[in-house]
Amino acid sequence: MTLRNRFTLISSLSFGIFSIITFVIVFFAYYDSTKIFYFEKLRNTALISAIYYLEKDELPTNRHAEVKKEYNSLIANRMVAIYDKNDQVTFGKNLNDPNIQEKHLITARTNKRVQFMSDNNFYYGIFYPDNQGDFVVFAKSSNDSFKSQMLRLAIIMLSVLIVGLLAIYFLSRYLAKVVYKPISNVVKRINNVDYNNISQAITTTNTHDEIEELIKSYNKLLRRISESVLVQQNFINYVSHEFKTPLASISGNLEVFAQKDRSPEEYRMVTKEALENVYEIENILNNLLLMSGLTKLEDSHQQVRVDELIWKIYEKLSAKAKENSSSITINLNVKNSSLLELTGNETLLYLALYNIVENAVKYAEQNPVTVTIQEKDQQLNILVKDQGKGISEEDLGNITDTFYRGGNVENIKGSGIGLSLSKTIFDHHHIIMKITSALDSGTEVLLIFPRK
């Protein structure tokens, strides 16, 4: 069922149920009030009948004539019965009415009045004491007029209900068409999206309502899907390009090597080169696995000493820095030692910091690398600085994207994963990473740790 039909059905049902409840209440309220009106009218008739028949000997002639005139205009005496103490009709012509029973006479004498409906008639009786004795005066009238009024009211209400339901149905259809037209337009735009370019957003309605929120959410989803697709495409391109080089080197060396007998030294050289290529592939795969499972590592958080991680990295990379005719200098300027403690995953933090310092060493171009651990505004900062190649302004904006490498890396080996992985790890630990660089002037990576 479409939203339009659902809206029409719900509004029609709501109106119908509300109208039926309202009409039922109004009908029974009118029924009770009309019934009271008829009984009240009969009470007046019974009272006038009592005065007419029983007060004739006490009233002046002219006054009794007025009562007689009023009595004749109200009711004929055949609709009135006046019972004496022996339950016999002494006045009136409503004789032997089977609906007026002894219990009704007793109730009238006890409660001074009685009223009931029977055989399509209203009955009202009053107790009337007189100098001639105690009497019970009963007046009755047909309820045909009452039934006719109730029937007319029911017909009117039913007609109003039917007309109202039809009106609310067509009005709901029209309003649903107007209200859901923007949604129909959004669906049409979505269907017209070029799925070869899913990053293309659909235009907003600028209506500042739920429809615009829906469009914005859809565009956000498209961007996320587009980014995911782009990462997958980059991954495929990366695997086909980066993995091909070491695999080709391994297979090529082995093919050439297998053509004739080799010396033990040549065996060792080929084996060493093959292992280096295998380790390179393994390292790339491990980094990718870490990135894919990063969000599942919350439970592995513990207290970590950041300065100890830096010193471990220093020990690990010092030899590599010497091979590149460079050096690593550690400056520790922290008075508040508690700032050096961080709750997180030690392995990941080590890997992220290692990637930052390793990049500085790789691109230092025989210049020294400094790692400064300092406190600023009661926060721990780590500044990794080199004076090497630097990064161009065009590359700087994309340098943390997965598989992206700068245009000036030349023959320096790399996968394009290190900085991306480091940023993901830092984000996971709420550490802000800022990179500033200029070509041939070096690069600075500033890490701002969360405030205690």
CSV table of C-alpha atoms in Angstrom, one decimal:
chain,number,residue,atom,x,y,z
A,1,MET,CA,0.0,0.0,0.0
A,2,THR,CA,1.4,3.4,-1.0
A,3,LEU,CA,1.8,6.2,1.5
A,4,ARG,CA,-0.9,8.1,-0.3
A,5,ASN,CA,-3.4,5.4,0.0
A,6,ARG,CA,-2.4,4.7,3.6
A,7,PHE,CA,-2.9,8.4,4.5
A,8,THR,CA,-6.3,8.4,2.8
A,9,LEU,CA,-7.4,5.2,4.6
A,10,ILE,CA,-6.2,6.4,8.0
A,11,SER,CA,-7.8,9.8,7.7
A,12,SER,CA,-11.1,8.4,6.5
A,13,LEU,CA,-11.1,5.8,9.2
A,14,SER,CA,-10.2,8.3,11.9
A,15,PHE,CA,-12.9,10.7,10.7
A,16,GLY,CA,-15.5,7.9,10.5
A,17,ILE,CA,-14.7,6.5,14.0
A,18,PHE,CA,-14.7,10.0,15.5
A,19,SER,CA,-17.9,10.9,13.7
A,20,ILE,CA,-19.7,7.7,14.7
A,21,ILE,CA,-18.7,8.2,18.4
A,22,THR,CA,-19.8,11.9,18.2
A,23,PHE,CA,-23.1,11.0,16.5
A,24,VAL,CA,-23.9,8.2,19.0
A,25,ILE,CA,-23.3,10.6,21.9
A,26,VAL,CA,-25.4,13.4,20.3
A,27,PHE,CA,-28.2,10.9,19.4
A,28,PHE,CA,-28.5,9.5,22.9
A,29,ALA,CA,-28.2,12.9,24.5
A,30,TYR,CA,-31.0,14.2,22.2
A,31,TYR,CA,-33.0,11.0,22.8
A,32,ASP,CA,-32.9,11.5,26.6
A,33,SER,CA,-33.6,15.3,26.5
A,34,THR,CA,-36.6,14.7,24.1
A,35,LYS,CA,-37.9,12.0,26.3
A,36,ILE,CA,-37.7,14.2,29.3
A,37,PHE,CA,-39.5,17.0,27.4
A,38,TYR,CA,-42.4,14.6,26.6
A,39,PHE,CA,-42.7,13.4,30.2
A,40,GLU,CA,-42.6,17.0,31.4
A,41,LYS,CA,-45.3,17.9,28.9
A,42,LEU,CA,-47.4,14.9,30.2
A,43,ARG,CA,-46.8,16.0,33.8
A,44,ASN,CA,-48.3,19.4,33.0
A,45,THR,CA,-51.3,17.7,31.3
A,46,ALA,CA,-51.9,15.5,34.3
A,47,LEU,CA,-51.8,18.5,36.6
A,48,ILE,CA,-54.2,20.5,34.6
A,49,SER,CA,-56.5,17.5,34.2
A,50,ALA,CA,-56.5,17.1,38.0
A,51,ILE,CA,-57.4,20.8,38.5
A,52,TYR,CA,-60.0,20.5,35.8
A,53,TYR,CA,-61.8,17.5,37.2
A,54,LEU,CA,-61.1,17.8,40.9
A,55,GLU,CA,-61.1,21.5,41.6
A,56,LYS,CA,-64.3,22.4,39.8
A,57,ASP,CA,-66.2,22.7,43.2
A,58,GLU,CA,-63.5,25.0,44.7
A,59,LEU,CA,-62.7,27.3,41.7
A,60,PRO,CA,-64.7,30.3,40.6
A,61,THR,CA,-66.7,29.8,37.5
A,62,ASN,CA,-64.6,32.1,35.3
A,63,ARG,CA,-61.4,30.6,36.5
A,64,HIS,CA,-62.6,27.1,35.9
A,65,ALA,CA,-63.7,28.1,32.4
A,66,GLU,CA,-60.1,29.3,31.7
A,67,VAL,CA,-58.8,25.9,33.0
A,68,LYS,CA,-61.3,24.1,30.8
A,69,LYS,CA,-60.2,26.1,27.7
A,70,GLU,CA,-56.5,25.3,28.4
A,71,TYR,CA,-57.3,21.7,29.1
A,72,ASN,CA,-59.2,21.3,25.8
A,73,SER,CA,-56.3,22.8,23.9
A,74,LEU,CA,-53.8,20.4,25.5
A,75,ILE,CA,-55.5,17.0,25.5
A,76,ALA,CA,-58.8,15.2,25.1
A,77,ASN,CA,-60.2,13.5,28.2
A,78,ARG,CA,-59.8,10.1,26.5
A,79,MET,CA,-56.1,10.4,27.2
A,80,VAL,CA,-56.6,11.0,30.9
A,81,ALA,CA,-57.6,8.6,33.7
A,82,ILE,CA,-58.1,9.7,37.3
A,83,TYR,CA,-58.0,6.8,39.8
A,84,ASP,CA,-59.5,7.0,43.3
A,85,LYS,CA,-58.3,5.2,46.3
A,86,ASN,CA,-59.9,2.0,45.1
A,87,ASP,CA,-58.0,2.1,41.8
A,88,GLN,CA,-61.1,2.9,39.9
A,89,VAL,CA,-61.3,5.4,37.1
A,90,THR,CA,-63.6,8.2,38.3
A,91,PHE,CA,-62.9,10.8,35.7
A,92,GLY,CA,-61.5,10.7,32.1
A,93,LYS,CA,-62.2,8.2,29.4
A,94,ASN,CA,-58.9,6.2,29.4
A,95,LEU,CA,-60.6,3.2,30.9
A,96,ASN,CA,-59.2,-0.2,31.5
A,97,ASP,CA,-55.7,0.7,30.1
A,98,PRO,CA,-53.8,-2.6,30.4
A,99,ASN,CA,-50.5,-0.7,30.6
A,100,ILE,CA,-51.4,1.1,33.8
A,101,GLN,CA,-51.0,-1.6,36.5
A,102,GLU,CA,-51.4,-1.7,40.2
A,103,LYS,CA,-47.7,-1.3,40.7
A,104,HIS,CA,-47.7,2.0,38.8
A,105,LEU,CA,-50.5,3.3,41.1
A,106,ILE,CA,-48.6,2.2,44.2
A,107,THR,CA,-45.4,3.9,42.9
A,108,ALA,CA,-47.3,7.1,42.2
A,109,ARG,CA,-48.8,7.2,45.7
A,110,THR,CA,-45.4,6.4,47.3
A,111,ASN,CA,-43.1,8.6,45.2
A,112,LYS,CA,-45.8,11.2,44.3
A,113,ARG,CA,-45.1,10.5,40.6
A,114,VAL,CA,-44.3,7.8,38.1
A,115,GLN,CA,-43.3,7.7,34.4
A,116,PHE,CA,-42.8,4.9,31.9
A,117,MET,CA,-43.1,4.0,28.2
A,118,SER,CA,-45.2,1.0,27.0
A,119,ASP,CA,-46.9,0.0,23.7
A,120,ASN,CA,-45.8,3.1,21.8
A,121,ASN,CA,-47.1,5.4,24.5
A,122,PHE,CA,-45.7,7.7,27.1
A,123,TYR,CA,-47.3,7.5,30.6
A,124,TYR,CA,-47.0,10.0,33.4
A,125,GLY,CA,-48.8,9.7,36.7
A,126,ILE,CA,-49.0,12.1,39.8
A,127,PHE,CA,-50.5,11.7,43.2
A,128,TYR,CA,-53.1,14.4,43.8
A,129,PRO,CA,-54.7,14.8,47.3
A,130,ASP,CA,-58.1,16.6,47.3
A,131,ASN,CA,-61.0,17.4,49.6
A,132,GLN,CA,-62.9,14.7,47.7
A,133,GLY,CA,-60.1,12.1,48.5
A,134,ASP,CA,-56.7,11.1,47.3
A,135,PHE,CA,-56.4,10.4,43.6
A,136,VAL,CA,-53.8,9.3,41.1
A,137,VAL,CA,-53.9,11.2,37.8
A,138,PHE,CA,-52.5,9.5,34.7
A,139,ALA,CA,-51.9,11.2,31.3
A,140,LYS,CA,-50.7,9.4,28.2
A,141,SER,CA,-49.7,10.3,24.7
A,142,SER,CA,-48.5,8.4,21.6
A,143,ASN,CA,-44.8,8.3,21.0
A,144,ASP,CA,-45.2,8.4,17.2
A,145,SER,CA,-44.0,11.9,17.1
A,146,PHE,CA,-41.0,11.0,19.3
A,147,LYS,CA,-40.1,8.1,17.0
A,148,SER,CA,-40.4,10.3,14.0
A,149,GLN,CA,-38.0,12.8,15.5
A,150,MET,CA,-35.5,10.1,16.4
A,151,LEU,CA,-35.8,8.6,12.9
A,152,ARG,CA,-35.3,12.0,11.2
A,153,LEU,CA,-32.3,12.6,13.5
A,154,ALA,CA,-30.8,9.2,12.6
A,155,ILE,CA,-31.3,9.8,8.9
A,156,ILE,CA,-29.7,13.2,9.1
A,157,MET,CA,-26.7,11.9,11.1
A,158,LEU,CA,-26.3,9.0,8.7
A,159,SER,CA,-26.4,11.3,5.7
A,160,VAL,CA,-23.9,13.7,7.3
A,161,LEU,CA,-21.6,10.7,8.1
A,162,ILE,CA,-21.8,9.4,4.5
A,163,VAL,CA,-21.3,12.8,3.0
A,164,GLY,CA,-18.5,13.6,5.4
A,165,LEU,CA,-16.7,10.3,4.7
A,166,LEU,CA,-16.9,10.9,1.0
A,167,ALA,CA,-15.7,14.5,1.5
A,168,ILE,CA,-12.8,13.5,3.8
A,169,TYR,CA,-11.9,10.6,1.4
A,170,PHE,CA,-11.6,12.9,-1.7
A,171,LEU,CA,-10.0,15.7,0.4
A,172,SER,CA,-7.4,13.2,1.8
A,173,ARG,CA,-6.7,12.0,-1.7
A,174,TYR,CA,-6.1,15.5,-2.9
A,175,LEU,CA,-4.0,16.5,0.2
A,176,ALA,CA,-2.0,13.3,0.0
A,177,LYS,CA,-1.2,14.1,-3.6
A,178,VAL,CA,-0.1,17.6,-2.6
A,179,VAL,CA,1.8,16.5,0.5
A,180,TYR,CA,3.6,13.5,-1.1
A,181,LYS,CA,4.4,15.2,-4.4
A,182,PRO,CA,7.9,16.2,-3.1
A,183,ILE,CA,8.5,12.6,-2.1
A,184,SER,CA,7.4,11.5,-5.6
A,185,ASN,CA,9.9,14.0,-7.0
A,186,VAL,CA,12.7,12.7,-4.8
A,187,VAL,CA,11.9,9.1,-5.9
A,188,LYS,CA,12.0,10.2,-9.5
A,189,ARG,CA,15.3,12.0,-9.0
A,190,ILE,CA,16.8,8.9,-7.3
A,191,ASN,CA,15.7,6.7,-10.2
A,192,ASN,CA,17.3,9.2,-12.6
A,193,VAL,CA,20.6,9.1,-10.8
A,194,ASP,CA,23.5,7.9,-13.0
A,195,TYR,CA,24.8,4.9,-11.1
A,196,ASN,CA,28.1,5.1,-13.0
A,197,ASN,CA,28.6,8.3,-11.0
A,198,ILE,CA,26.8,7.7,-7.6
A,199,SER,CA,28.7,10.5,-5.9
A,200,GLN,CA,26.4,12.9,-7.8
A,201,ALA,CA,24.0,14.3,-5.2
A,202,ILE,CA,20.4,15.1,-5.9
A,203,THR,CA,19.3,18.7,-5.5
A,204,THR,CA,17.6,19.8,-2.3
A,205,THR,CA,14.1,21.3,-2.2
A,206,ASN,CA,15.1,24.1,0.2
A,207,THR,CA,11.8,23.6,2.0
A,208,HIS,CA,13.4,23.2,5.4
A,209,ASP,CA,11.2,20.2,6.2
A,210,GLU,CA,11.5,16.4,6.6
A,211,ILE,CA,11.8,16.0,2.8
A,212,GLU,CA,14.9,18.1,2.7
A,213,GLU,CA,16.3,16.1,5.6
A,214,LEU,CA,15.6,12.9,3.6
A,215,ILE,CA,17.5,14.3,0.6
A,216,LYS,CA,20.4,15.4,2.8
A,217,SER,CA,20.5,11.9,4.4
A,218,TYR,CA,20.4,10.3,1.0
A,219,ASN,CA,23.2,12.5,-0.3
A,220,LYS,CA,25.3,11.6,2.7
A,221,LEU,CA,24.7,7.9,2.1
A,222,LEU,CA,25.7,8.4,-1.6
A,223,ARG,CA,28.9,10.1,-0.5
A,224,ARG,CA,29.7,7.3,1.9
A,225,ILE,CA,29.0,4.6,-0.7
A,226,SER,CA,31.0,6.6,-3.3
A,227,GLU,CA,33.9,6.8,-0.9
A,228,SER,CA,33.6,3.1,-0.1
A,229,VAL,CA,33.6,2.3,-3.9
A,230,LEU,CA,36.5,4.6,-4.4
A,231,VAL,CA,38.5,2.8,-1.7
A,232,GLN,CA,37.7,-0.5,-3.2
A,233,GLN,CA,38.7,0.7,-6.7
A,234,ASN,CA,41.9,2.1,-5.2
A,235,PHE,CA,42.5,-1.2,-3.4
A,236,ILE,CA,42.1,-3.2,-6.6
A,237,ASN,CA,44.4,-0.7,-8.5
A,238,TYR,CA,46.9,-0.8,-5.6
A,239,VAL,CA,46.9,-4.6,-5.4
A,240,SER,CA,47.3,-5.0,-9.1
A,241,HIS,CA,50.2,-2.5,-9.2
A,242,GLU,CA,52.0,-2.8,-5.9
A,243,PHE,CA,51.7,-6.6,-5.5
A,244,LYS,CA,52.6,-7.1,-9.1
A,245,THR,CA,56.1,-5.6,-8.6
A,246,PRO,CA,57.4,-7.9,-5.8
A,247,LEU,CA,55.6,-10.9,-7.3
A,248,ALA,CA,57.1,-10.3,-10.7
A,249,SER,CA,60.5,-9.8,-9.0
A,250,ILE,CA,60.2,-13.1,-7.2
A,251,SER,CA,59.0,-15.1,-10.2
A,252,GLY,CA,61.5,-13.5,-12.6
A,253,ASN,CA,64.5,-14.1,-10.3
A,254,LEU,CA,63.4,-17.7,-9.8
A,255,GLU,CA,62.9,-18.3,-13.5
A,256,VAL,CA,66.4,-16.9,-14.3
A,257,PHE,CA,67.9,-18.6,-11.4
A,258,ALA,CA,66.5,-22.0,-12.4
A,259,GLN,CA,68.2,-21.9,-15.8
A,260,LYS,CA,71.6,-23.2,-14.5
A,261,ASP,CA,73.4,-24.1,-11.4
A,262,ARG,CA,74.3,-21.3,-9.0
A,263,SER,CA,76.8,-20.8,-6.3
A,264,PRO,CA,75.8,-20.8,-2.6
A,265,GLU,CA,76.3,-17.0,-2.5
A,266,GLU,CA,73.9,-16.5,-5.4
A,267,TYR,CA,71.4,-18.8,-3.7
A,268,ARG,CA,71.5,-16.6,-0.6
A,269,MET,CA,71.1,-13.4,-2.5
A,270,VAL,CA,68.1,-14.6,-4.4
A,271,THR,CA,66.5,-16.0,-1.3
A,272,LYS,CA,67.1,-12.8,0.6
A,273,GLU,CA,65.6,-10.7,-2.2
A,274,ALA,CA,62.6,-13.0,-2.4
A,275,LEU,CA,62.0,-12.9,1.3
A,276,GLU,CA,62.2,-9.1,1.3
A,277,ASN,CA,59.4,-9.0,-1.3
A,278,VAL,CA,57.4,-11.6,0.6
A,279,TYR,CA,57.8,-9.5,3.8
A,280,GLU,CA,56.7,-6.4,2.0
A,281,ILE,CA,53.5,-8.1,0.8
A,282,GLU,CA,52.9,-9.5,4.2
A,283,ASN,CA,53.3,-6.1,5.8
A,284,ILE,CA,50.8,-4.5,3.4
A,285,LEU,CA,48.2,-7.2,4.1
A,286,ASN,CA,48.7,-6.9,7.9
A,287,ASN,CA,48.1,-3.2,7.7
A,288,LEU,CA,44.9,-3.7,5.7
A,289,LEU,CA,43.7,-6.3,8.2
A,290,LEU,CA,44.3,-3.8,11.0
A,291,MET,CA,42.3,-1.1,9.2
A,292,SER,CA,39.4,-3.4,8.6
A,293,GLY,CA,39.2,-4.6,12.2
A,294,LEU,CA,40.1,-1.3,13.9
A,295,THR,CA,36.5,-0.6,15.3
A,296,LYS,CA,36.5,-3.9,17.1
A,297,LEU,CA,39.4,-3.1,19.4
A,298,GLU,CA,37.7,-1.2,22.1
A,299,ASP,CA,38.1,-4.0,24.6
A,300,SER,CA,41.8,-4.1,24.2
A,301,HIS,CA,42.4,-0.6,25.6
A,302,GLN,CA,44.8,-0.1,28.5
A,303,GLN,CA,47.1,2.5,30.1
A,304,VAL,CA,49.9,3.2,27.7
A,305,ARG,CA,53.1,5.3,28.3
A,306,VAL,CA,53.5,7.4,25.1
A,307,ASP,CA,57.2,8.3,25.8
A,308,GLU,CA,58.1,4.6,26.1
A,309,LEU,CA,56.5,4.0,22.7
A,310,ILE,CA,58.6,6.8,21.2
A,311,TRP,CA,61.8,5.4,22.7
A,312,LYS,CA,61.0,1.9,21.3
A,313,ILE,CA,60.5,3.5,17.9
A,314,TYR,CA,63.8,5.3,18.3
A,315,GLU,CA,65.6,2.0,19.0
A,316,LYS,CA,63.9,0.4,16.0
A,317,LEU,CA,64.6,3.1,13.4
A,318,SER,CA,68.0,4.4,14.5
A,319,ALA,CA,69.8,1.9,12.3
A,320,LYS,CA,67.6,2.7,9.3
A,321,ALA,CA,68.3,6.5,9.8
A,322,LYS,CA,72.0,5.8,9.8
A,323,GLU,CA,71.7,3.8,6.6
A,324,ASN,CA,70.0,7.0,5.1
A,325,SER,CA,72.8,9.2,6.5
A,326,SER,CA,70.3,10.7,8.8
A,327,SER,CA,69.6,10.7,12.6
A,328,ILE,CA,66.7,10.9,15.1
A,329,THR,CA,66.7,13.2,18.0
A,330,ILE,CA,64.2,12.9,20.9
A,331,ASN,CA,63.3,16.0,22.9
A,332,LEU,CA,61.2,15.4,26.1
A,333,ASN,CA,59.8,18.6,27.6
A,334,VAL,CA,57.0,17.4,29.8
A,335,LYS,CA,56.7,18.4,33.5
A,336,ASN,CA,53.4,16.8,34.2
A,337,SER,CA,54.2,13.1,33.8
A,338,SER,CA,50.5,12.1,33.9
A,339,LEU,CA,50.1,13.6,30.4
A,340,LEU,CA,52.3,10.9,29.1
A,341,GLU,CA,49.7,8.2,30.0
A,342,LEU,CA,46.9,7.4,27.6
A,343,THR,CA,44.2,4.9,27.6
A,344,GLY,CA,44.3,3.0,24.3
A,345,ASN,CA,45.6,0.1,22.3
A,346,GLU,CA,49.4,-0.1,22.7
A,347,THR,CA,50.0,-2.1,19.5
A,348,LEU,CA,48.0,0.3,17.3
A,349,LEU,CA,49.5,3.4,18.9
A,350,TYR,CA,53.0,2.1,18.4
A,351,LEU,CA,52.2,1.3,14.7
A,352,ALA,CA,50.7,4.8,14.1
A,353,LEU,CA,53.6,6.6,15.7
A,354,TYR,CA,56.1,4.3,14.0
A,355,ASN,CA,54.6,5.1,10.5
A,356,ILE,CA,54.9,8.9,11.2
A,357,VAL,CA,58.5,8.7,12.3
A,358,GLU,CA,59.4,6.2,9.6
A,359,ASN,CA,58.0,8.5,6.9
A,360,ALA,CA,60.1,11.3,8.3
A,361,VAL,CA,63.2,9.1,8.1
A,362,LYS,CA,62.5,7.9,4.6
A,363,TYR,CA,62.0,11.4,3.1
A,364,ALA,CA,64.6,13.2,5.3
A,365,GLU,CA,67.1,13.2,2.5
A,366,GLN,CA,70.1,12.8,4.8
A,367,ASN,CA,68.8,15.5,7.1
A,368,PRO,CA,68.2,15.0,10.8
A,369,VAL,CA,64.7,14.1,12.2
A,370,THR,CA,63.5,15.5,15.5
A,371,VAL,CA,60.7,14.2,17.7
A,372,THR,CA,59.6,16.7,20.4
A,373,ILE,CA,57.4,15.5,23.2
A,374,GLN,CA,56.0,18.6,25.0
A,375,GLU,CA,53.0,19.9,26.9
A,376,LYS,CA,50.9,22.8,25.8
A,377,ASP,CA,47.7,24.1,27.3
A,378,GLN,CA,47.7,21.1,29.7
A,379,GLN,CA,47.7,18.7,26.7
A,380,LEU,CA,50.4,16.4,25.4
A,381,ASN,CA,51.8,17.3,22.0
A,382,ILE,CA,54.2,15.4,19.8
A,383,LEU,CA,55.9,17.2,16.9
A,384,VAL,CA,57.8,15.0,14.3
A,385,LYS,CA,59.8,17.2,12.0
A,386,ASP,CA,62.1,16.5,9.1
A,387,GLN,CA,63.9,18.8,6.6
A,388,GLY,CA,63.5,16.6,3.5
A,389,LYS,CA,61.5,16.4,0.3
A,390,GLY,CA,58.3,17.9,1.7
A,391,ILE,CA,54.9,17.6,0.2
A,392,SER,CA,53.4,19.7,-2.5
A,393,GLU,CA,50.2,21.8,-1.8
A,394,GLU,CA,48.2,19.7,-4.3
A,395,ASP,CA,49.2,16.4,-2.6
A,396,LEU,CA,48.9,17.7,1.0
A,397,GLY,CA,45.0,17.6,1.0
A,398,ASN,CA,45.0,13.9,-0.1
A,399,ILE,CA,48.0,12.6,1.7
A,400,THR,CA,46.0,10.8,4.4
A,401,ASP,CA,43.8,9.0,1.8
A,402,THR,CA,44.2,5.3,1.6
A,403,PHE,CA,46.7,4.2,-1.2
A,404,TYR,CA,47.5,7.8,-2.0
A,405,ARG,CA,51.2,8.7,-2.6
A,406,GLY,CA,52.7,12.1,-3.3
A,407,GLY,CA,53.9,12.9,-6.8
A,408,ASN,CA,57.5,13.4,-5.7
A,409,VAL,CA,58.2,10.1,-3.9
A,410,GLU,CA,60.3,8.9,-6.8
A,411,ASN,CA,61.8,5.4,-6.1
A,412,ILE,CA,61.2,5.4,-2.4
A,413,LYS,CA,59.2,2.3,-1.6
A,414,GLY,CA,55.7,2.7,0.0
A,415,SER,CA,52.2,1.5,0.0
A,416,GLY,CA,50.1,4.6,0.5
A,417,ILE,CA,48.6,2.9,3.6
A,418,GLY,CA,50.8,4.2,6.4
A,419,LEU,CA,49.5,7.7,6.9
A,420,SER,CA,45.9,6.6,6.2
A,421,LEU,CA,46.2,3.9,8.9
A,422,SER,CA,47.9,6.3,11.3
A,423,LYS,CA,45.1,8.8,10.9
A,424,THR,CA,42.5,6.2,11.5
A,425,ILE,CA,44.2,5.0,14.6
A,426,PHE,CA,44.6,8.6,15.9
A,427,ASP,CA,41.0,9.3,15.2
A,428,HIS,CA,40.1,6.1,17.1
A,429,HIS,CA,42.0,7.5,20.1
A,430,HIS,CA,40.7,11.1,19.7
A,431,ILE,CA,44.2,12.3,18.8
A,432,ILE,CA,44.3,15.3,16.4
A,433,MET,CA,46.9,15.0,13.6
A,434,LYS,CA,47.9,18.1,11.7
A,435,ILE,CA,50.4,18.0,8.8
A,436,THR,CA,52.2,21.1,7.4
A,437,SER,CA,54.7,20.9,4.6
A,438,ALA,CA,56.4,22.6,1.7
A,439,LEU,CA,58.4,21.2,-1.2
A,440,ASP,CA,62.1,20.9,-0.5
A,441,SER,CA,61.6,22.4,3.0
A,442,GLY,CA,60.5,19.4,5.0
A,443,THR,CA,57.4,18.3,6.8
A,444,GLU,CA,56.0,18.7,10.3
A,445,VAL,CA,53.4,16.4,11.8
A,446,LEU,CA,51.8,17.7,15.0
A,447,LEU,CA,49.8,15.2,17.2
A,448,ILE,CA,47.5,16.8,19.8
A,449,PHE,CA,46.4,14.3,22.5
A,450,PRO,CA,43.1,14.6,24.2
A,451,ARG,CA,42.8,16.8,27.3
A,452,LYS,CA,42.9,14.9,30.6
